[in-house]
Amino acid sequence: MTDAQDPKLLWFSFLKTFTRALVQINLYKPDHPQVRQALDEGQALLGQIADSLGGGDLSVTIDNDKLLINGVPLVAADKLPNSLRNLYTKFRLQTITFKPGASGEDLLALCQVQAHKGEAKAFLAERGVEKIKLDEAVYAKVDSARTPGAASVVTPGQTGAAGQAASPQEKVAEKISGQSFESALATVVGRVTSDPEEQRRVIALLEAKFRDAVEAGVTRALEEVRREKKKVENDMARTESVMTSMADGVVVVDKDGKILMMNPQAEAISGKPLAELSGKKIVDLSQIENQVVSLAKEIKSENRADISKEIIKTGSAEIAETVKKATALIQNEDGKIVGSVSIPTDAVKLKQVEQLQQDFIANMTHELRSPLTSIKAALEIMGREAGAPTESARGILNTAIRNTERLNSIITDILDFSKLQSGKMVFHQEGAAAGDIVREAAEAMRAWTTSKGITLNVNVEPGVQHVYADKRRTVQVLINLVSNAIKFTPQGGTIEISADAGKEALSGFSFFSVKDTGCGIKKEDQGKIFEKFVQVASGEKVGGTGLGLSITKAMVVMQGGRITLESEPGKGSTFRVGMPVYKGQGDQQVFEQVPEVKEAPKPWWKKLLGM
Ligand code: ADP
């Protein structure tokens, strides 16, 4: 600032300080030390400038995209800080003139004008500012020696169009159609006035208006785009962080089952990165077939209930079961279902857990059974040896014995179920007389039917063929059916166990039937009762695990047989078991194809038992 040789340095220092004040007034109150400092500095610089000019004005002009100070073109306007440029643009200023003696308060008013909505000149006048003049009309004195031709916006090539009033014959539209924007503007303005100064002002005004309009439009459009981008980024970040922090593998698919996202756990399980699997159909991928197995079939449906019912399963049955339970639907913002998330299950881990569970059940039931057997034996000895126990003591003993028997049969069910599940139930099939099987089962159950006041009939059709079966297990099948019949038949009823060749005599089966006159089973329940843990309402509450019939069916089917039911509510039920006919030694080949528990790839009964 001490460099009196070059006044331009002073001018620039002043502009810098003034710009600082313009910015700070937006951040702080007018009495803030930062603001005060900038204004004081500005005032001091203006004083120095006035001195250097011998008491002359300082005019700062933005014109024709140039900054001119005291008529000397200095820099391109786009090199100026925005806040300074905006002041000119907003109020369509061309020149701000600082007169000698302009104070810091005057500068403050000029800074505050930025935020003003009305007229800038009026604002300054209200504040009593006299030493700063705003002008749109004042044309800076251009130093023609330095900028020849700068006094006119009209370029030499356009002189004819803009420098003089156009001949009325010339068509403006035709003329400007091939011109650049600037030339076209000059042409049009040239038609309006022939005064070059007036032309330039009009052009400057129009350009400023045009720029403002374009800027405002672009800002609006960008604002919208930025908001959308931010929203999408937020959504992505949220989804990604939720997925990444989940302990389970997660796969997101679209409505067509194509993979959209996978978290690192899912990538690890599938052994492939998302980049490789993205966009591929989940059901077409053999490498993840074992892990990702369920997709909602009616994914487009609005009805959630439908979706949970309809599931396409691929992969092994036990994994499908697990994943089905862990499948969640994904909705978009409109509440529409756009895909499903499945939790891929680590097949090895699942198998280990299942094995543990099966071992536990097998060990537990064994452990339970041993003390139970001794309790029952002890109770029976007590009953026999306790001299002449009273009537009520005998009643209590009998109840205790019956309860140990019930417990025992429940344990047997669980044990059998567990053996079937683990594939450890072995069948020794051989030729066995159907009549013997029927009679053995009847004898085992007779005491119970008698005590319940139920008649038990046995009926073996003469000539019924031997069956190829594990005799002990087949007797157990009939005992299970008869014990159900006893449970659901009232006193005075009848149960008939029979063996016959059946109408399908040529089909290679001999048939066992257990027919009762009990409560019967409703049509809609008849399909369900062979499933594990299913007990259907039958009026009277009876005990049981709901495993009996599923075990019975599995034991029949595993020996190559089949089981059917006919029942009418109120009238009774008939369970019919068909077992393969024994055809001598050579016959065994036929049944070698009967699925062995361990080798069976995926027989229906395994599914039935959830294996
Ligand atoms: P549980 O071991 O609990 O008896 P089951 O699998 O043997 O289970 O039987 C399933 C259901 O089938 C029973 O709860 C019962 O409702 C029905 N059911 C089975 N046998 C008969 C029958 N003979 N008469 C009527 N209902 C029966």
PDB file of C-alpha atoms and ligand atoms in Angstrom, residues 413 481 484-485 487-488 516 519-521 529 531 534-538 543-550 573 575, ligand 1:
ATOM      1  CA  ASP A 413     -42.074 -93.383  19.840  1.00  0.00           C
ATOM      2  CA  LEU A 481     -52.939 -98.755  14.809  1.00  0.00           C
ATOM      3  CA  ASN A 484     -54.999 -95.508  18.322  1.00  0.00           C
ATOM      4  CA  ALA A 485     -58.250 -97.340  17.672  1.00  0.00           C
ATOM      5  CA  LYS A 487     -57.923 -94.404  22.252  1.00  0.00           C
ATOM      6  CA  PHE A 488     -60.611 -93.154  19.877  1.00  0.00           C
ATOM      7  CA  ASP A 516     -62.831 -99.483  14.668  1.00  0.00           C
ATOM      8  CA  CYS A 519     -65.174 -91.228  16.441  1.00  0.00           C
ATOM      9  CA  GLY A 520     -63.719 -91.305  12.917  1.00  0.00           C
ATOM     10  CA  ILE A 521     -61.600 -88.666  11.210  1.00  0.00           C
ATOM     11  CA  ILE A 529     -52.603 -87.229  10.317  1.00  0.00           C
ATOM     12  CA  GLU A 531     -47.457 -86.053   9.280  1.00  0.00           C
ATOM     13  CA  VAL A 534     -49.993 -83.802  14.015  1.00  0.00           C
ATOM     14  CA  GLN A 535     -52.873 -84.420  16.368  1.00  0.00           C
ATOM     15  CA  VAL A 536     -56.330 -83.454  15.251  1.00  0.00           C
ATOM     16  CA  ALA A 537     -59.172 -82.390  17.482  1.00  0.00           C
ATOM     17  CA  SER A 538     -61.383 -85.340  18.258  1.00  0.00           C
ATOM     18  CA  GLY A 543     -52.420 -88.328  25.252  1.00  0.00           C
ATOM     19  CA  GLY A 544     -49.740 -89.000  22.642  1.00  0.00           C
ATOM     20  CA  THR A 545     -46.955 -87.286  20.781  1.00  0.00           C
ATOM     21  CA  GLY A 546     -48.434 -87.023  17.292  1.00  0.00           C
ATOM     22  CA  LEU A 547     -45.590 -89.212  16.083  1.00  0.00           C
ATOM     23  CA  GLY A 548     -47.373 -92.598  16.089  1.00  0.00           C
ATOM     24  CA  LEU A 549     -48.856 -92.531  12.576  1.00  0.00           C
ATOM     25  CA  SER A 550     -45.849 -90.899  10.925  1.00  0.00           C
ATOM     26  CA  SER A 573     -62.037 -95.639  10.822  1.00  0.00           C
ATOM     27  CA  PHE A 575     -56.516 -98.248   8.417  1.00  0.00           C
TER      28      PHE A 575
HETATM   29  P1  ADP B   1     -50.626 -89.840  18.660  1.00  0.00           P
HETATM   30  O1  ADP B   1     -49.382 -90.605  18.906  1.00  0.00           O
HETATM   31  O2  ADP B   1     -50.639 -88.509  19.350  1.00  0.00           O
HETATM   32  O3  ADP B   1     -51.875 -90.608  18.771  1.00  0.00           O
HETATM   33  P2  ADP B   1     -50.808 -90.294  15.873  1.00  0.00           P
HETATM   34  O4  ADP B   1     -49.872 -89.866  14.811  1.00  0.00           O
HETATM   35  O5  ADP B   1     -50.854 -91.753  16.198  1.00  0.00           O
HETATM   36  O6  ADP B   1     -50.526 -89.414  17.155  1.00  0.00           O
HETATM   37  O7  ADP B   1     -52.273 -89.848  15.465  1.00  0.00           O
HETATM   38  C1  ADP B   1     -52.493 -88.572  14.973  1.00  0.00           C
HETATM   39  C2  ADP B   1     -53.928 -88.142  15.103  1.00  0.00           C
HETATM   40  O8  ADP B   1     -54.747 -88.936  14.232  1.00  0.00           O
HETATM   41  C3  ADP B   1     -54.519 -88.379  16.475  1.00  0.00           C
HETATM   42  O9  ADP B   1     -54.271 -87.253  17.303  1.00  0.00           O
HETATM   43  C4  ADP B   1     -55.980 -88.545  16.164  1.00  0.00           C
HETATM   44  O10 ADP B   1     -56.606 -87.289  16.131  1.00  0.00           O
HETATM   45  C5  ADP B   1     -56.033 -89.124  14.789  1.00  0.00           C
HETATM   46  N1  ADP B   1     -56.303 -90.580  14.795  1.00  0.00           N
HETATM   47  C6  ADP B   1     -55.408 -91.588  14.673  1.00  0.00           C
HETATM   48  N2  ADP B   1     -56.022 -92.794  14.700  1.00  0.00           N
HETATM   49  C7  ADP B   1     -57.342 -92.565  14.870  1.00  0.00           C
HETATM   50  C8  ADP B   1     -58.508 -93.402  14.961  1.00  0.00           C
HETATM   51  N3  ADP B   1     -58.434 -94.745  14.898  1.00  0.00           N
HETATM   52  N4  ADP B   1     -59.691 -92.798  15.119  1.00  0.00           N
HETATM   53  C9  ADP B   1     -59.793 -91.455  15.172  1.00  0.00           C
HETATM   54  N5  ADP B   1     -58.743 -90.613  15.083  1.00  0.00           N
HETATM   55  C10 ADP B   1     -57.531 -91.150  14.942  1.00  0.00           C
END
